Amino acid sequence: MNRIMKNLMQRNEFYISIAIVALSIAIQLRSGQFFTSNNIVDLLSALIVPGLFALGAFMVIVSGGVDVSFPALASLSMYATTRILVDTNYQGGILLPIVMSLCFGAILGAVNGVLIATFKLPPLIVTLGTSSVFKGIMQGVLNAVQITVIPPGMSSFGTAALFIATNPQSGLTSRMPVAFLALVIVLLIVYFVLQHTMYGRGLYAIGGNEVSAYRAGFNVWLIKFLLYVGVGMISSLAGLIRVCMMTQAHPTNMLGMEMMVIAGVVLGGTAITGGSGTLTGCMLGTILLVMVENSLILLGVPTFWQGFFLGVFIIVGMGISALQVSRAIKARGALTRRVQQ
Amino acid sequence: MRRTLAFVLVLLMVFSMAACSSPAGKSKKSESEWEIVVVPKDASNPWFIRMEVGVKEFAKETGLNVYQKGTPEIDATLQSQLIQDLIAAKVDAICVVPVDPGSLEPVLKQARDAGIVVIAHEGASLKNVDYDIEAFNNEQYGAFIMDNLAEAMGEEGLYTTMVAHVTNASHNEWADGGVKHQKEKYPNMKLLEEEPRVESEDNGDVAYQKAKELFKKYPDLKGIMGTSSYDAPGIARAIQELGLVGKAFTSGTGMPAANAELLKSGIVKSLTLWDPALAGKAMCALAVKVLRGEEIKDHLDLSVEGYTDLTFKEGSTTVLEGKGWIVITAENVDSFGF
């Protein structure tokens, strides 16, 4: 029992879970609205886009890089997809838009992949650059403007509900978007790849030590290249879902999300240096940030203080979890030293 | 020898620079050499795309070198960088719609020191400008939005206000004007004291999420007064999803084409607006007048619809106000062509 507790105490997920529970209780006490079916559904629906982004960002960080281009990549690919479909007066279902945006995502991701894997340039610098390039293509070449009427197939997908949650007291309803399934499916795929394939092992190995991974026989180039292609596809899907759910395409309103998403992933205990981190932690960290971001009014934080509150929350949250983990590691180190003596 | 030459060259450069930047008369160049640049908040918001239509029209009508140049996103820092670039490029007039007026002051001062004419729009609080044009008196426009919201709400119930940022000058003046008007004219309406003003960050998704939170936390809330062109559509999405159509209401600024479906479906009864194309045109026309050295006084006529009788705002020598507001409803939404 004691050992289980101790083991638990060394895990970052444990602290994040405590923070989530504490925050839920705080919101509930302040508003009486947290544990209502429609509020939970609202949060899950707000989680879809950041959640997908977080899965991509997580894999890149595990591999020892940082990707800051995913919002720009998603914006470009969703914009191109929507523009083409609107211009051709597309009347069909959601399948073609999804396939198209996955293709765009793969192509744009491959650009990152080639620059990072083939030319061995630092991922942060590359993605900062490609982020500007993607934005530039969108605004310069495509002359991006807000598209207010999107193809019917896309808007009906975005507004389709798995079920509708009704709050018995207030009578407010919230719908659980079908798009939530996309997050679940992608999450399952990423889980399978990371936990049950050689590719996933390779990703962690590269993040730990690229040279060792190479000597151990991993094809470092291929792993990295496929990583960025995959992340591009996931991000594009997120972008498309955002458009469908808002039933309009706005070229810039996803930009700037990268910091929140990366903060969530790191908050979940993923080492920014690469090589370690769990999918559970990544999702919990993202959930925590989405909760904070979408509950400031429920918490009663005044408008003027919301940015400040969010920033302090991230710093304190990350500080505490980093401290606990490093303390745990130190304790373990002391123990092994004693055993050796 | 080489050193002397270098010294002479440096001297020459310094003098020529000084000569160029001396704040000489505003119209030393001939009119065809003037370069007038309009800097909107960003380049992709349909609002400013519409503004560009007016700017282009003005350029075509007058044959002057007038164009619009925006930053890729709504960002105060990017905007001030762009203006610095324009100062370096020695344009003759800058017409700007500021993202964050306060943070733009130092850059605009640089521009004026360099002899550039600065005209602003939606920046009544700015000090370092030649003139600021407002489509209307901000307080009166706020009252106008409030009239529309009150009509939808049946002149009673709890409401709150939404602005892009609490630092945005115009949005907050509209909201203040709306609240003041409500207190005078609609005694049965009440401002939500706990959250009198929320931010939408000029982002439809944020407006939607914030509105959802507000309606959840305050079940009595009956209306939200929007200001930014993203507010009312975002709030309307929340009203629809929460099942509050007919129970909760919103009104605010909005573009016709973007909101045609919302208006026709009845979720939003009316939106208010002024035509950004005309505002852009008016800025350029005023810039030209200033560059020509014409006298700017009350009852100024810029020959632009809604801006034919501009008057100075009370107690101000820089802020000019027109009478350019319009209301859009399901009936007239298709008649604007933008």
PDB file of C-alpha atoms in Angstrom, chain B residues 4-5 7 46 53 80 84 181 218-219 226 235 301 329:
ATOM      1  CA  THR B   4      38.719  62.048 -45.510  1.00  0.00           C
ATOM      2  CA  LEU B   5      36.531  60.695 -48.250  1.00  0.00           C
ATOM      3  CA  PHE B   7      34.208  61.546 -43.512  1.00  0.00           C
ATOM      4  CA  PRO B  46     -14.040  41.251 -43.569  1.00  0.00           C
ATOM      5  CA  VAL B  53     -12.972  48.689 -51.123  1.00  0.00           C
ATOM      6  CA  SER B  80       3.303  49.448 -34.470  1.00  0.00           C
ATOM      7  CA  GLN B  84       7.547  52.178 -38.041  1.00  0.00           C
ATOM      8  CA  HIS B 181     -28.742  55.220 -22.246  1.00  0.00           C
ATOM      9  CA  TYR B 218     -26.300  33.802 -14.469  1.00  0.00           C
ATOM     10  CA  PRO B 219     -29.580  32.083 -15.362  1.00  0.00           C
ATOM     11  CA  GLY B 226     -21.982  43.152 -28.423  1.00  0.00           C
ATOM     12  CA  ILE B 235     -23.184  35.093 -28.745  1.00  0.00           C
ATOM     13  CA  ASP B 301     -17.743  68.304 -45.712  1.00  0.00           C
ATOM     14  CA  THR B 329     -32.480  43.424 -40.163  1.00  0.00           C
TER      15      THR B 329
END
